[in-house]
Amino acid sequence: MESLPLVDHHCHGVLDRDLDRAAFEELLTEADTAGPITLFDTQVGFAVRRWCPPVLDLDAHAEPDAYLARRAELGAAEVNRRFLDAAGLEALCVDTGYSPQAILDPPDLGRLAGAAAHEIVRLEAVAEQVAGDGVAAAEFADEVRARVQVHGAVGAKSIAAYRAGLELSGERPSEAEVTAAAGRLMSDPTPRVCDEVLHRFLVWCAVDAGLPVQFHVGLGDVDADLRRGDPLLLIDLLRAMDPVPAMLLHNYPFHRNAGYLAQVLPNVHVDVGLATHNLGHRAPALIAELLELAPFGKVLYSSDAFGLAELYFLGALLFRSGLAGFLAGGVDDGAWTAGDARRVAGLIASGNARRVYGI
Amino acid sequence: MESLPLVDHHCHGVLDRDLDRAAFEELLTEADTAGPITLFDTQVGFAVRRWCPPVLDLDAHAEPDAYLARRAELGAAEVNRRFLDAAGLEALCVDTGYSPQAILDPPDLGRLAGAAAHEIVRLEAVAEQVAGDGVAAAEFADEVRARVQVHGAVGAKSIAAYRAGLELSGERPSEAEVTAAAGRLMSDPTPRVCDEVLHRFLVWCAVDAGLPVQFHVGLGDVDADLRRGDPLLLIDLLRAMDPVPAMLLHNYPFHRNAGYLAQVLPNVHVDVGLATHNLGHRAPALIAELLELAPFGKVLYSSDAFGLAELYFLGALLFRSGLAGFLAGGVDDGAWTAGDARRVAGLIASGNARRVYGI
Amino acid sequence: MESLPLVDHHCHGVLDRDLDRAAFEELLTEADTAGPITLFDTQVGFAVRRWCPPVLDLDAHAEPDAYLARRAELGAAEVNRRFLDAAGLEALCVDTGYSPQAILDPPDLGRLAGAAAHEIVRLEAVAEQVAGDGVAAAEFADEVRARVQVHGAVGAKSIAAYRAGLELSGERPSEAEVTAAAGRLMSDPTPRVCDEVLHRFLVWCAVDAGLPVQFHVGLGDVDADLRRGDPLLLIDLLRAMDPVPAMLLHNYPFHRNAGYLAQVLPNVHVDVGLATHNLGHRAPALIAELLELAPFGKVLYSSDAFGLAELYFLGALLFRSGLAGFLAGGVDDGAWTAGDARRVAGLIASGNARRVYGI
């Protein structure tokens, strides 16, 4: 079970340039800066030092500076190739909506990983492009719908949690409401969607296109106001969009709330991406808590890796070993058979993702 | 300790008819339907397959279809008899307020279980019956009070969490407020209480009758909007109703919040019914988290079983073994003595319930 | 690691008089009264019975009455001396703002503990003293600022969570707003700060004085309305006060939320004081959850002990052994090296506190 191929159903691009220590630490956690401490003294920092040096031919537990020196010596291209390969993925779904720095695009990422790469369309980015293209407010809705339809992505992603928050109503907004909101959006020289009506409209565009919708939920960088990131806030919209699949991403520290939604709402699926590598040595506890209420046919794997090649690898390694430990523990205790454990592992590692995204 | 008799202080009736696989899965969790997956692939589903087949003369881990075939072969009456007997209960408190299908009434349930059966009166059901009986709005309050008083129940139950939510004020509503709310209720041809004033009024009716009040808290079916089901929302009313006991039911995923309330408010008691069997193999973790802040003299057992005979048995089995493991682990670590562990087990299994309900 | 000296960065005074059983139980948890049960039947009660009797020359697990008899025999002065000494502290920061009964002052406490004692100034107490001194409303702000500046404390403490709640805006209130709020405060014959503007103003007084600000967060006695005690509510102010350190105290049951804030905001630090001894045998689980997201350079120790000498000792003992177990477990699993474990233990036990408070 430790070598099970995974579908990483939500990740971003990897940086294709070398990184100094400050840049590396900035990408390691959700903090913008470390402040007066080092972010290597975190669960994820220790997980990097334990698991990553051997991939770069060093001993486990290398000191940060030694590790970064070896990383620079090999160069970003080789480092990326090694970690993506070591991740053991069979497919990736890449959210291309956030790319403040040069990153590899999905096909490049897929080649590095030796895996099929699919795209996830970032809904707010589409709306902001349309707004930036200067269409009339009355044409905004149709133009956005058209671009979401023809995009060729296997799913869509909403970042409402980073903007207006997850308390989105279940009702489809009227054309008049969307036009009014589009007018407000386009009055800004650098349009930025942060409007309950628009986030909701965008989700309905994806629903109408039959695309599974990924929602950022729970932890993220400091711009994510966690007060508005509890998945319980989203219940009305989740219910209304059934049977189109809703994918609750990350979820920590609300992963038990997410598990509840996955049980009671037939279209809701969950993961603990981002949190898995952030929790490092504690990832098994997180996985066990997610698997309390969430039906095993509704749980997926994602890394939510961004920038650092190490994170694609660590997410996969920690999830795979955490899940294997959880299932093997159940076999040892007699909770389920070894055959059931293997079958459930296959569902969570890739089967559920294949079913939902049709990949 | 593994054979300790339990008082199940909150359960419902059991179905007295045979069930096909779809009907069985619908009753297994809080989901209305499984959607594209099977709900046997859940913690509770695996707990059923592990523990229940031997009660029906099959090997543990039987496949779902084989299990259901044997269940049909034995017939509902025999299945109910076996599981209720195997639950090892010494008393039950039965909430009779929710019965969308034919179920056994409390005396019948008690006979099956070989246990004393007591009734819990569902407050909103009383109000809806009075409203349906066509009394004048001005007489509504007195009529409800009278029916709660004479009902003969050992406790009352509020489902405010399913309706207007748990944010109930601590103040006793005025007669004028109740009359106005009753008028609104009765203007509906099928009266349904969903009004902060009425939920609160009903709690005070029970308090005035000296009845412990059970509150639905936390998880439940999809109609329970979990945003409004956090027990912290109820603090003002809990404080105001002291010294009449308040019983916070289920509580997951807010069980730590409930434990806090049980510590700081002398009249508050807690359980993890419903969650215990839903978490299956993870029930020990839940029990340990509940027992962090909650004084051991304030913790009770309930199954919250409804419909499926398996759930009365599983709830009891998982709670008993989870509690026994928790207490034995403490003995092994030197946290408490074996004598204290036995005494605490007796309190939680039945002593606390006997004290609160006077049974 | 089990004998590591600790800096207790948040505690109160100890009572210098003998206590009967009722008074002892009242001080043991956050409940005002036990109600119909004994509060010895709690995690903290069993922790007292396990660890404290040997300090008073009794066997572990002494019965409560025998323990209290021995305590009375030795007398409060000797009992205080033994427990403070056994706590193994190298420094204490004492919040002197809450003292409903005679307690020892910081220098006395430091002498008992054989440790350096520093003071934390309670911000709301300063404001209430100024209001009680009858200054003009227009002079209130300057007078409070002056007293906070000259106080000589190493940090300040806000109890907004007990009053108006933690949802404090990030903006510095205007002089006019403060003057108006001061007018309202002083119109009360017994001034009591419970006003969003004033709590916020007080935090800015401390920030301007360069003092780390401790915030009561999460559990506390029944006056702490836990609905308003989630640290996520405080995010705007935490961000605005950077780079002055913010110290989130207690945090349970929101300690994972606090850990998130400690990761993403460079000035935020966290502890699990009060909860550590309240959870007794479960303290290791709490410590492990705190150390999921919180960088190890942002985690501190505090007891939040008040009144009972046992609590200074228990908090220290449980934190030290819980942290040691967490770190040793990681060494055993290969998560980090023994050298890193020792270094991290030193940071959390005292190094982080020394850096933040400059002590």
XYZ file of C-alpha atoms in Angstrom, chain A residues 10-309:
300
model
C -5.445 19.745 -6.712
C -2.002 21.232 -7.105
C -0.327 24.276 -8.636
C 2.792 24.816 -10.705
C 6.376 24.363 -9.531
C 9.007 27.093 -9.672
C 11.687 26.510 -12.287
C 14.413 28.605 -10.688
C 16.896 28.243 -7.823
C 15.948 29.503 -4.381
C 17.943 31.006 -1.531
C 17.064 30.178 2.073
C 14.679 33.110 2.567
C 12.795 32.281 -0.638
C 12.664 28.599 0.307
C 11.272 29.344 3.792
C 8.663 31.682 2.303
C 7.350 28.853 0.163
C 7.515 26.254 2.921
C 4.484 27.384 4.947
C 1.598 29.799 4.547
C 3.518 32.618 6.253
C 4.740 35.513 4.123
C 7.867 35.802 6.207
C 9.397 33.858 9.040
C 9.807 36.827 11.359
C 12.468 36.343 14.038
C 12.472 32.539 13.813
C 13.253 29.898 11.231
C 10.352 28.083 9.593
C 12.482 24.958 9.406
C 11.515 24.576 13.083
C 8.013 23.443 12.144
C 6.413 20.108 11.432
C 6.785 20.685 7.699
C 10.371 21.867 8.107
C 11.321 18.719 9.979
C 9.445 16.615 7.411
C 11.520 18.222 4.654
C 14.735 17.504 6.525
C 13.736 13.906 7.188
C 12.432 12.802 3.800
C 13.898 15.095 1.161
C 17.701 14.940 1.571
C 17.906 11.292 0.442
C 16.186 12.245 -2.814
C 19.110 14.651 -3.345
C 21.718 12.039 -2.260
C 22.156 13.441 1.275
C 21.525 11.740 4.577
C 18.168 12.274 6.256
C 18.042 15.166 8.756
C 20.561 17.303 6.859
C 20.919 20.812 8.225
C 18.930 23.408 6.250
C 21.959 25.183 4.815
C 23.592 21.951 3.699
C 20.334 20.865 2.133
C 19.904 24.128 0.272
C 23.505 24.058 -0.922
C 22.992 20.610 -2.445
C 19.711 21.788 -3.952
C 21.497 24.710 -5.622
C 24.274 22.420 -6.805
C 21.822 20.134 -8.586
C 19.828 23.028 -9.995
C 16.070 23.574 -10.093
C 15.432 21.441 -13.166
C 17.061 18.333 -11.702
C 15.525 18.918 -8.251
C 12.063 19.280 -9.780
C 12.522 16.179 -11.872
C 13.615 14.079 -8.900
C 10.835 15.135 -6.527
C 8.020 14.994 -9.072
C 9.147 11.555 -10.113
C 9.483 10.369 -6.528
C 5.945 11.530 -5.779
C 4.562 8.479 -7.560
C 1.579 10.143 -9.205
C -0.555 8.744 -11.972
C -2.434 11.966 -12.691
C -2.503 15.607 -11.597
C -5.181 18.280 -11.747
C -3.452 21.648 -11.883
C -5.036 24.895 -10.747
C -3.399 27.462 -13.018
C -5.057 30.488 -11.487
C -2.329 31.622 -9.127
C 1.082 32.265 -10.599
C 2.790 35.327 -9.207
C 6.126 33.990 -10.399
C 7.236 31.916 -13.361
C 6.013 28.343 -12.951
C 5.749 25.313 -15.121
C 2.492 24.801 -16.946
C 0.411 21.602 -16.597
C 1.898 19.664 -19.530
C 5.424 20.363 -18.287
C 4.440 19.329 -14.794
C 2.859 16.150 -16.109
C 6.025 15.264 -18.032
C 8.155 15.758 -14.916
C 5.815 13.598 -12.886
C 5.389 10.986 -15.585
C 1.642 11.478 -15.106
C -1.368 12.688 -17.032
C -1.950 16.402 -16.335
C -5.392 17.999 -16.363
C -6.342 21.592 -15.816
C -8.624 23.145 -13.222
C -9.976 26.530 -14.271
C -9.833 29.261 -11.619
C -13.263 30.881 -11.784
C -12.368 34.254 -10.352
C -9.444 34.540 -12.792
C -11.802 34.036 -15.734
C -14.114 36.752 -14.420
C -11.224 39.124 -13.881
C -9.921 38.506 -17.405
C -13.341 39.162 -18.884
C -13.649 42.322 -16.831
C -10.182 43.383 -17.934
C -11.086 42.774 -21.577
C -13.624 45.558 -21.356
C -16.852 43.831 -22.346
C -20.095 45.618 -21.516
C -21.528 44.793 -18.106
C -24.617 43.310 -19.738
C -22.442 40.895 -21.721
C -20.275 39.888 -18.793
C -22.366 36.897 -17.711
C -22.575 35.341 -21.170
C -18.902 35.887 -21.843
C -17.863 34.282 -18.550
C -20.193 31.345 -19.122
C -18.787 30.839 -22.592
C -15.176 30.914 -21.442
C -15.836 28.460 -18.596
C -17.664 26.127 -21.011
C -14.951 26.060 -23.648
C -11.967 26.047 -21.362
C -11.351 22.325 -21.598
C -10.713 21.936 -17.866
C -11.804 18.873 -15.893
C -12.986 20.999 -12.988
C -13.335 24.538 -11.699
C -12.022 26.234 -8.575
C -13.587 28.913 -6.398
C -11.544 31.086 -4.062
C -14.553 32.729 -2.442
C -13.003 31.839 0.927
C -10.155 34.272 0.190
C -12.446 37.068 -0.840
C -16.091 37.472 0.232
C -16.077 34.296 2.337
C -17.876 30.955 2.084
C -21.281 32.142 3.245
C -22.758 31.930 -0.250
C -26.490 31.621 -0.727
C -27.872 28.602 -2.543
C -29.803 30.624 -5.075
C -28.757 31.237 -8.621
C -28.270 35.019 -8.967
C -30.465 36.801 -11.482
C -29.019 38.271 -14.688
C -29.731 41.729 -13.298
C -27.798 41.007 -10.112
C -24.844 39.706 -12.102
C -24.871 42.676 -14.454
C -24.916 45.090 -11.544
C -22.073 43.260 -9.822
C -20.120 43.145 -13.101
C -20.499 46.884 -13.402
C -18.997 47.358 -9.940
C -16.183 44.947 -10.773
C -15.306 46.697 -14.021
C -15.260 50.121 -12.426
C -12.018 49.035 -10.772
C -8.930 49.548 -12.955
C -7.538 46.234 -11.642
C -10.666 44.110 -11.298
C -10.674 41.771 -8.308
C -13.708 39.616 -7.593
C -14.821 40.012 -3.988
C -18.579 39.931 -4.102
C -20.972 37.274 -2.868
C -23.078 37.533 -6.023
C -20.128 37.054 -8.363
C -18.562 34.131 -6.491
C -21.936 32.442 -6.543
C -22.548 33.239 -10.180
C -19.178 31.728 -11.048
C -19.987 28.516 -9.217
C -23.230 28.262 -11.185
C -21.320 28.780 -14.441
C -19.238 25.728 -13.557
C -22.286 23.769 -12.428
C -24.051 24.535 -15.701
C -20.958 23.353 -17.545
C -21.117 20.117 -15.553
C -17.710 20.728 -13.967
C -16.908 19.525 -10.456
C -16.251 22.635 -8.347
C -13.286 22.802 -5.988
C -13.663 25.194 -3.059
C -10.770 26.554 -1.068
C -11.752 25.777 2.552
C -9.893 26.318 5.805
C -6.222 27.148 6.105
C -4.343 29.134 3.523
C -2.080 32.134 3.551
C -2.766 35.108 5.741
C -5.164 36.630 3.200
C -7.588 33.777 3.865
C -9.737 35.067 6.692
C -10.326 31.770 8.439
C -13.437 33.136 10.147
C -15.130 32.952 6.777
C -13.533 29.691 5.713
C -15.624 27.143 7.629
C -17.263 24.746 5.152
C -20.470 24.765 7.179
C -21.053 28.269 5.803
C -21.368 26.791 2.325
C -24.104 24.257 3.056
C -26.904 25.958 1.125
C -24.914 26.219 -2.080
C -23.545 22.684 -1.730
C -27.075 21.381 -1.454
C -28.319 23.481 -4.349
C -25.608 22.356 -6.768
C -26.272 18.641 -6.294
C -25.687 16.388 -8.270
C -22.669 18.287 -9.592
C -19.734 17.313 -7.369
C -18.385 19.793 -4.830
C -14.796 19.257 -3.735
C -13.902 20.751 -0.330
C -10.140 21.352 -0.355
C -7.735 21.464 2.631
C -10.409 21.978 5.330
C -8.070 22.055 8.343
C -8.931 22.951 11.109
C -12.534 22.375 9.983
C -11.920 18.905 8.557
C -14.437 17.258 10.878
C -17.081 19.730 9.712
C -16.151 18.852 6.145
C -16.442 15.150 6.927
C -19.953 15.735 8.207
C -20.928 17.487 4.968
C -19.435 14.628 2.960
C -21.641 12.215 4.849
C -24.957 14.038 4.619
C -24.702 15.606 1.147
C -24.375 13.123 -1.719
C -22.313 15.424 -3.965
C -19.729 16.567 -1.394
C -16.154 15.249 -1.449
C -13.244 16.166 0.810
C -9.473 16.161 1.127
C -6.814 17.442 3.504
C -4.379 18.829 0.959
C -1.939 21.479 2.164
C -2.579 20.439 5.759
C -1.054 17.000 5.162
C 2.457 18.275 4.509
C 2.089 21.179 6.921
C 1.374 18.727 9.732
C 4.302 16.469 8.867
C 4.701 13.911 11.638
C 1.099 14.613 12.737
C -0.470 13.897 9.328
C -1.721 10.456 10.453
C -3.853 12.082 13.170
C -5.371 14.419 10.589
C -6.198 11.629 8.158
C -7.826 9.608 10.929
C -10.004 12.570 11.919
C -11.088 13.171 8.325
C -12.075 9.516 8.024
C -14.430 9.664 10.995
C -17.611 10.770 9.223
C -16.567 11.132 5.586
C -17.604 8.083 3.570
C -14.513 6.437 2.116
C -15.973 6.848 -1.368
C -15.886 10.658 -0.919
C -12.281 11.199 0.193
C -9.557 12.222 -2.273
C -5.875 12.994 -2.258
C -4.379 16.352 -3.111
C -1.076 17.986 -2.289
C -2.040 21.619 -2.926
C 1.682 21.929 -3.607
C 2.821 25.274 -4.970
C 6.290 26.323 -5.994
C 8.515 23.878 -4.089
C 9.032 20.510 -5.717
